[in-house]
XYZ file of C-alpha atoms in Angstrom:
452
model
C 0.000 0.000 0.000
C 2.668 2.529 1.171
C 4.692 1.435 -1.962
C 1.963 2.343 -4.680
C 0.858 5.514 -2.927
C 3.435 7.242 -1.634
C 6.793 5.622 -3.252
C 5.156 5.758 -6.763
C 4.274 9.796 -6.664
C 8.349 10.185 -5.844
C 8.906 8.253 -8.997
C 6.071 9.897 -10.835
C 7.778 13.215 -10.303
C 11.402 11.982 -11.109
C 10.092 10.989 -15.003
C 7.518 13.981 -15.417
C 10.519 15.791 -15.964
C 12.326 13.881 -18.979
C 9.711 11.610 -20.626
C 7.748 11.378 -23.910
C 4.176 12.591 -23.865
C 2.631 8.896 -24.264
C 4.605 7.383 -21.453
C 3.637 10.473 -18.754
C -0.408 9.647 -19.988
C 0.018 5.800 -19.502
C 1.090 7.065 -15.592
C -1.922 8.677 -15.092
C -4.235 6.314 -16.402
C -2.057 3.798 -14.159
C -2.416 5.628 -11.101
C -6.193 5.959 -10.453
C -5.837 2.397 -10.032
C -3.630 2.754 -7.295
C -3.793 3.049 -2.995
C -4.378 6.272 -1.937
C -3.876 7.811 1.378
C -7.004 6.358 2.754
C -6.025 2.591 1.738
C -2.715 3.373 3.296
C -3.763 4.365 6.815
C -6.353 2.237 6.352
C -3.941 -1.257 5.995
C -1.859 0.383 8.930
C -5.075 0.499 10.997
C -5.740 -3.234 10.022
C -2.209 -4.351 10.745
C -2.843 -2.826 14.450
C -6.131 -4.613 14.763
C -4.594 -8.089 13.910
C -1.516 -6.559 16.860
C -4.707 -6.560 19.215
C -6.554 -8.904 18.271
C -4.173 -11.909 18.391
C -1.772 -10.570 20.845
C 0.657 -9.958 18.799
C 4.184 -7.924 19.528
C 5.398 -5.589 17.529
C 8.430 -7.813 16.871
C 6.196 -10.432 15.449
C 4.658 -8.523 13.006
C 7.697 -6.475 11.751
C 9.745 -9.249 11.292
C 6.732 -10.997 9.545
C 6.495 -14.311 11.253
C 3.320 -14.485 11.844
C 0.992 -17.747 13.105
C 0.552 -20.104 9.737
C 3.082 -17.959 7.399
C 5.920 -19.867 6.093
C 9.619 -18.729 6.377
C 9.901 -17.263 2.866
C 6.575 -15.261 3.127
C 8.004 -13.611 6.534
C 11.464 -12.346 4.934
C 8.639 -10.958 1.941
C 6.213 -9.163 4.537
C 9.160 -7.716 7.181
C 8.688 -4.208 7.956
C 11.752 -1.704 7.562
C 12.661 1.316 10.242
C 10.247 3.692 8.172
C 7.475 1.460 8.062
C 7.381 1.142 11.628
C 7.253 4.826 12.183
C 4.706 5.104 9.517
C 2.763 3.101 12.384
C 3.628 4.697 14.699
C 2.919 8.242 12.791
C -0.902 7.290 11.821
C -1.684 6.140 15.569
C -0.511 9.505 16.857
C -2.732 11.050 14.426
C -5.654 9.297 15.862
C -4.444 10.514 19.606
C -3.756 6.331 20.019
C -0.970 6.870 22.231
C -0.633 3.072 22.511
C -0.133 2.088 19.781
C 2.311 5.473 18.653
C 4.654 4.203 21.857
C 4.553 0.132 20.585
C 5.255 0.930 16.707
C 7.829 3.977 17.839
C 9.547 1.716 20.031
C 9.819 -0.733 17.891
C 11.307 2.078 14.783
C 13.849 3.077 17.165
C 14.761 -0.824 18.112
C 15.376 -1.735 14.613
C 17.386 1.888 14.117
C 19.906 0.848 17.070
C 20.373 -2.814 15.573
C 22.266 -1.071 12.547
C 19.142 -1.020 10.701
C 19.136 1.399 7.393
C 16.289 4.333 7.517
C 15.244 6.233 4.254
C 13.745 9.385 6.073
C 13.412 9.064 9.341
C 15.881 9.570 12.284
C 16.524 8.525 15.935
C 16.050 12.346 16.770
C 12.328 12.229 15.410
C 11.345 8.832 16.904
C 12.233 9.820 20.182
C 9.869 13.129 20.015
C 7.021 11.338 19.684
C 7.977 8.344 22.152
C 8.515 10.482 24.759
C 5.294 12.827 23.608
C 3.501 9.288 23.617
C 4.629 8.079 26.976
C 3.603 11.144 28.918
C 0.036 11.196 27.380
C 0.192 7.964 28.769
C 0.949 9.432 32.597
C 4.563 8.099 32.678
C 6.251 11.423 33.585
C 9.434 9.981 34.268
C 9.798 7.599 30.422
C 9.231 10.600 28.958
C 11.812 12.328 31.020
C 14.359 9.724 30.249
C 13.219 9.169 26.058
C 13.864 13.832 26.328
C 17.490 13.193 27.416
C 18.075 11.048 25.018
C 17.128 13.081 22.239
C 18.902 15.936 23.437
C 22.228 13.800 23.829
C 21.925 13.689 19.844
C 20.482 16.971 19.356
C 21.516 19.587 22.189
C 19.807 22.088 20.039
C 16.187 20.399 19.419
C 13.469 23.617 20.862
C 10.726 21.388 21.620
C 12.763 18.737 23.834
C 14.546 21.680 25.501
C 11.014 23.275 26.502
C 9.652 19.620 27.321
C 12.705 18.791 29.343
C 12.141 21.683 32.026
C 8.703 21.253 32.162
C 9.005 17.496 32.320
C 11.686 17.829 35.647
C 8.765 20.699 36.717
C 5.740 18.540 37.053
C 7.964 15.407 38.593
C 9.658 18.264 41.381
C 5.806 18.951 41.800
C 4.857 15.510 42.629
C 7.448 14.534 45.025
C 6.897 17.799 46.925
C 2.909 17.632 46.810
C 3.556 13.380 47.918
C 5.760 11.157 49.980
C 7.341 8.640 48.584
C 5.339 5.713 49.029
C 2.020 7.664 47.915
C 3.533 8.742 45.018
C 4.842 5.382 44.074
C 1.329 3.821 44.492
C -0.081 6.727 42.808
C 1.869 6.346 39.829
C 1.158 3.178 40.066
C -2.277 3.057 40.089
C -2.468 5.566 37.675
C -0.539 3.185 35.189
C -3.224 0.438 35.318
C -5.692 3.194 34.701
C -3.988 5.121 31.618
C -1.820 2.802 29.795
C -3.149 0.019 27.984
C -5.596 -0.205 24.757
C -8.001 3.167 24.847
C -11.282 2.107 25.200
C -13.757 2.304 22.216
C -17.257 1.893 20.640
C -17.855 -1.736 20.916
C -18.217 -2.837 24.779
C -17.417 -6.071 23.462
C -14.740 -5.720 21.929
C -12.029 -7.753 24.856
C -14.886 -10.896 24.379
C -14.508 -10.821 20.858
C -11.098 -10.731 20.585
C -10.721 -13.727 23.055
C -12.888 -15.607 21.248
C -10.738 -14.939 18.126
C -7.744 -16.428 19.680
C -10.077 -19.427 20.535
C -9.936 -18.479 24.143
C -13.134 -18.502 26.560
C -15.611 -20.715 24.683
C -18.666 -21.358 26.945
C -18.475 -25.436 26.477
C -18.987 -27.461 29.325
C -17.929 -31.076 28.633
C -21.168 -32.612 29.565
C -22.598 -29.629 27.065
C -19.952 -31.257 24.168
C -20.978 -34.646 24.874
C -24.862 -33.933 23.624
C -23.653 -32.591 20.431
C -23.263 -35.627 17.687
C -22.800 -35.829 14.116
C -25.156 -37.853 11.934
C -26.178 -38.626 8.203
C -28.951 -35.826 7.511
C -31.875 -36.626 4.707
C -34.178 -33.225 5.877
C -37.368 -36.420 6.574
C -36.129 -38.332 3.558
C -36.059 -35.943 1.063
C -35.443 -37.870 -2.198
C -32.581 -35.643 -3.212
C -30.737 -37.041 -0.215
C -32.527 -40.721 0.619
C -29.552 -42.231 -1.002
C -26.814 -40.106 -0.508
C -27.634 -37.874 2.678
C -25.370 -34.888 4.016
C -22.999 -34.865 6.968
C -24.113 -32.870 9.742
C -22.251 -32.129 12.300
C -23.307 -30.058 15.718
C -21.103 -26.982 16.663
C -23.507 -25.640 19.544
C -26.087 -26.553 20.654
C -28.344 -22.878 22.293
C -28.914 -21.371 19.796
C -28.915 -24.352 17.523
C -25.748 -24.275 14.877
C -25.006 -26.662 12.816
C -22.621 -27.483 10.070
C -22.537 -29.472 6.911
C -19.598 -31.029 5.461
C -18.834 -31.211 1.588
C -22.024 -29.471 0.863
C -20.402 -27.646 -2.369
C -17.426 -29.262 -5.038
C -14.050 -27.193 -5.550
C -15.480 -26.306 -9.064
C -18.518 -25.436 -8.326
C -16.544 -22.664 -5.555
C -13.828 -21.957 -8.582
C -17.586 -20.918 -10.505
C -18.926 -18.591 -7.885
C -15.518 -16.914 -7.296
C -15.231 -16.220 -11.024
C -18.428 -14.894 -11.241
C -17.983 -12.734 -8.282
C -14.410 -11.280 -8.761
C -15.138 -8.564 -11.684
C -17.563 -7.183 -9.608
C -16.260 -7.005 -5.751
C -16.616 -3.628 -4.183
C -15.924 -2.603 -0.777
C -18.962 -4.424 1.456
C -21.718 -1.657 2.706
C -24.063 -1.493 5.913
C -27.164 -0.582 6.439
C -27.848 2.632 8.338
C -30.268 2.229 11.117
C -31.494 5.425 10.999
C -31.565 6.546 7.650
C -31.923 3.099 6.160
C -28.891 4.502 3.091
C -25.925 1.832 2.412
C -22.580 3.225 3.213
C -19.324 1.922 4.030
C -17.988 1.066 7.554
C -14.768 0.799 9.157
C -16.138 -2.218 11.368
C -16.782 -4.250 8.193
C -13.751 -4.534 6.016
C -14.490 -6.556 3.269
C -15.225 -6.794 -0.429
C -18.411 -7.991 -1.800
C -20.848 -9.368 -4.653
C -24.279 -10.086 -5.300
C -24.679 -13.145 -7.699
C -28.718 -14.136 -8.785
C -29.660 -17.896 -9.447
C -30.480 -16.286 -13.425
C -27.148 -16.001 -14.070
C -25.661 -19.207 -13.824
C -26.614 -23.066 -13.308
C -24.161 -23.461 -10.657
C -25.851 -20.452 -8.185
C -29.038 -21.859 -8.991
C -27.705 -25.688 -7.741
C -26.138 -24.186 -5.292
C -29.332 -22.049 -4.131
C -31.469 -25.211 -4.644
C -29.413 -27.365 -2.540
C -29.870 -25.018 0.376
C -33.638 -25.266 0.222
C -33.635 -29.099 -0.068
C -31.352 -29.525 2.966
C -32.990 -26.988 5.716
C -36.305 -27.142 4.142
C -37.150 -23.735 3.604
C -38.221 -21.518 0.515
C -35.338 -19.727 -0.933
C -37.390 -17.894 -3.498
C -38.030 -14.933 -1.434
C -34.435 -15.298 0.233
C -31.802 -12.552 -0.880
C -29.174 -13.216 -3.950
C -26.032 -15.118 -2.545
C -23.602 -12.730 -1.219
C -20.006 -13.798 -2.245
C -17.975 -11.797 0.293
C -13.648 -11.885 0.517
C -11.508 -11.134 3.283
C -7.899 -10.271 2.406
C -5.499 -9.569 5.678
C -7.308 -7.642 8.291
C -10.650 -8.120 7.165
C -13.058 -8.486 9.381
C -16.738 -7.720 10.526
C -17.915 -6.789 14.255
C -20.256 -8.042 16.096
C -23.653 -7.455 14.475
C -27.011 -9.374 14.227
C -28.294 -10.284 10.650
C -31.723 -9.873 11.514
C -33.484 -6.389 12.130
C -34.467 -5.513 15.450
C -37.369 -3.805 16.661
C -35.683 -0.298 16.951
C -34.973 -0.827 13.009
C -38.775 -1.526 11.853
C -37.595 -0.411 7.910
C -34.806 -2.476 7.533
C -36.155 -5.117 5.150
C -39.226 -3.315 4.600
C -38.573 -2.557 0.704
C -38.136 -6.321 0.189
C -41.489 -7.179 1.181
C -40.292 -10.676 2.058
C -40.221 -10.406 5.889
C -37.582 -10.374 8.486
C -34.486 -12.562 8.158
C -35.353 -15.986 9.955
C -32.326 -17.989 9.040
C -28.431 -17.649 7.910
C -26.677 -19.833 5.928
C -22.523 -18.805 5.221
C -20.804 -21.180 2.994
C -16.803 -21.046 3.554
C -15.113 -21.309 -0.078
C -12.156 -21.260 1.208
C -9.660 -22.321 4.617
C -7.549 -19.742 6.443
C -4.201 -20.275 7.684
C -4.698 -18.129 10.565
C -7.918 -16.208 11.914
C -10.618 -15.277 10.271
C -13.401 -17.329 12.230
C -17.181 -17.019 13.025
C -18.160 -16.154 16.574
C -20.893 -15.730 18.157
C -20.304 -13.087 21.573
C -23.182 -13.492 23.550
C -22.658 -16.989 23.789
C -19.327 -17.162 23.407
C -19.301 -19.754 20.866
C -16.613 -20.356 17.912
C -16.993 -21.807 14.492
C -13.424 -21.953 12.494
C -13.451 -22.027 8.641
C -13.436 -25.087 6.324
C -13.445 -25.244 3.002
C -16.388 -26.781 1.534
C -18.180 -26.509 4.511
C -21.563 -24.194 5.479
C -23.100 -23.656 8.576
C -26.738 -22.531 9.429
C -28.586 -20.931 12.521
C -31.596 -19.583 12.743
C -32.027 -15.568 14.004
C -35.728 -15.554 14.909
C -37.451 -17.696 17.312
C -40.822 -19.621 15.866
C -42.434 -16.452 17.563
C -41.203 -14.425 15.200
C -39.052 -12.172 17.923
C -34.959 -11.840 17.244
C -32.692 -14.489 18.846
C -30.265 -11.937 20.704
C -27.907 -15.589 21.244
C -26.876 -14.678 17.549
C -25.199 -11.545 17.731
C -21.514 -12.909 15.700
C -19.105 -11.404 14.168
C -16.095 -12.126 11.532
C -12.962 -12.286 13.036
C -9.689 -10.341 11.000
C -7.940 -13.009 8.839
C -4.289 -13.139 10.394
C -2.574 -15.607 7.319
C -4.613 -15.916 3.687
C -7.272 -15.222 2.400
C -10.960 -15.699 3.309
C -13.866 -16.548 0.542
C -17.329 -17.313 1.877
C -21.051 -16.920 0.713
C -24.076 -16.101 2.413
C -27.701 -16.552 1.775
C -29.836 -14.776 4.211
C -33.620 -16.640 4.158
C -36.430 -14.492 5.035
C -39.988 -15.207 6.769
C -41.991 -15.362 3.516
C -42.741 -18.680 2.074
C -41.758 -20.249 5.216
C -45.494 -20.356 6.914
C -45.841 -24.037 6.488
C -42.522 -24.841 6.345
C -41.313 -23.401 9.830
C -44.638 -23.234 12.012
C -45.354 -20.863 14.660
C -45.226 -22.554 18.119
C -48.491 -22.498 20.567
C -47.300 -20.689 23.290
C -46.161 -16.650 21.907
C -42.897 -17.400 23.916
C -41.567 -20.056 21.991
């Protein structure tokens, strides 16, 4: 990303000088193709996500050997001095002081160890570590990283001004406290200031366990009542003969997956259809009911009808005969792909009572079930959870699950608020077909009491 947008416009200007008139047109056309500055704090945002997310140091991920990546594809992804700074630089810019200190720390590691830097310096790096560190509450750090920049540059204003009123506010304290208050103080402040900033999404520690596969809700007399079986949906002749596997991955609310449900060319198909027309994946508004992009659901997406090919329509058809519902008032199948870093938050696919528009201008009903197809495995990440119950379901190729997101009632099933978690290693193909209410009258009967 940082290659294309901002290494490419030094280039650009280096041959705009002494080139022929067709060449210099060829690099424009060229270059609306290209990242822009968006993409490119965008993929530095994503590589701090997958930092969080998997607990990851910043050692790991600059030298590139990440979980599930091979030796020759970490030399390939290793970050240099300036690319860690670049980190660091577009976390300060959000006020993430975090994040600026990790990425900063880690610029000025790689300087020391004889690394080579293009345009950055040890004088710059420590600025904004020791800027970072007291945001942060850690008066004396950013004390120590203000010495050290003035060792290499006596002359630097800003240090000089920070350094005196760094050695201020510390005098300050140990007048104002005794020793031991000020230690605990300090202290206690740490726990409270550094760390992660907190954010939006009051799930967002639970979801990021669950990513790592850590603090599923299982009990072992739970996993012992789930069980795998041949399925034939009450002998449907389709599958008599040859039924499905099914396989239990939780068991409240009911999800279930089925193995070897789709054939490697009939997956090749869909992701040929799909490809020429991928565009960045769009939400709903709840209020204003308008699609629009969001930064809590990085992917790239495609629409595909049963019309437009025999293998969406077997594909469609297959899901009807196996959960037994209508599918011809269910949406097109979405074909959605994660690259590295994609990922989508915790959300529910169903519309809730405080969003009584959301299907309206289908005029096919609420969403009552989900089916997601995975077209393709993952080497690291990139699973389904579910955070309310704190349930996990990893990706297989060739595999689908299904859940249902209303009760027989008719009323949401909260227990399937899920998310996709950030693909780590690979890349992540999967397809969803979202089933709606209509059609499904006799084929998913209200219960007799209104709370079932």
């Amino acid at each position: 990303m940082k290659r294309l947008n901002t290494e490419w416009g030094e280039l650009e200007s280096l041959v705009l000088t002494d080139m022929s008139d067709v060449f210099i047109s060829n690099l424009t056309i060229q270059r609306q193709h290209f990242p822009n500055d968006d993409d490119q704090t965008g993929a530095a945002k994503a590589l701090m996500r997958l930092q969080d997310t998997y607990q990851l140091d910043t050692n790991t991920i600059s030298t590139g050997e990440l979980p599930g990546s091979s030796s020759a594809a970490s030399l390939r992804s290793a970050l240099t001095v300036d690319d860690c700074y670049d980190l660091g630089k577009v976390a300060y810019l959000e006020a993430d002081y975090y994040h600026t200190e990790l990425w900063m720390a880690q610029a000025l590691k790689q300087l020391e160890q004889e690394e080579t830097a293009g345009t950055v310096d040890a004088v710059t790096i420590l600025d904004y570590l020791s800027y970072s560190v007291y945001q942060q509450g850690e008066l004396e750090r950013a004390l120590e990283f203000t010495k050290r920049l003035l060792e290499l540059d006596a002359t630097h204003q800003r240090a000089n001004g920070n350094l005196k009123y760094f050695e201020y506010q510390l005098a300050k304290q140990k007048k104002v406290e005794g020793r031991e208050e000020r230690e605990e103080a300090e202290w206690k402040q740490s726990r409270e200031t550094r760390g992660r900033p907190d954010d939006y999404l009051p799930e967002r520690r639970k979801y990021e366990q669950l990513c790592r596969g850590e603090g599923i809700r299982m009990t072992p007399r739970r996993q012992s009542r789930l069980f795998c079986r041949y399925h034939d949906n009450d002998r449907h002749p389709r599958y008599v003969i040859g039924p499905v596997k099914q396989e239990d991955e939780w068991d409240r609310p009911r999800i279930v997956r089925y193995h070897n449900i789709v054939s490697d060319k009939e997956m090749e198909k869909v992701k040929e259809l799909a490809k020429p027309r991928l565009r960045r994946a769009t939400i709903s508004n709840p209020v204003t009911g308008v699609l629009e992009t969001a930064h809590y659901r990085i992917s790239k997406s495609a629409w595909l009808g049963a019309y437009e090919h025999p293998v969406v329509d077997q594909i469609n058809q297959r899901i009807e005969d196996i959960t037994g519902l209508d599918v011809t008032t269910a949406e097109d199948l979405q074909v959605a792909n994660y690259g590295v870093g994609g990922q989508y938050e915790p959300h529910f696919d169903f519309g809730r009572k405080d969003e009584p528009d959301a299907f309206e201008e289908l005029g096919t009903g609420n969403r009552i079930a989900t089916w997601l197809l995975y077209m393709s495995d993952v080497q690291a990440g990139g699973a389904t959870v579910f955070t309310d119950v704190r349930a996990a379901v990893w990706p297989k190729k060739g595999t689908a699950v299904f859940w249902y997101n209303l009760y027989p009632s008719g009323e949401g099933d909260y227990r399937t608020r899920h998310a996709a978690c950030p693909v780590l290693v690979g890349n992540k193909w999967v397809s969803n077909k979202w089933i709606h209410e209509r059609g499904q009258e006799f084929r998913r009967r209200c219960g007799l009491q209104e709370t079932d």
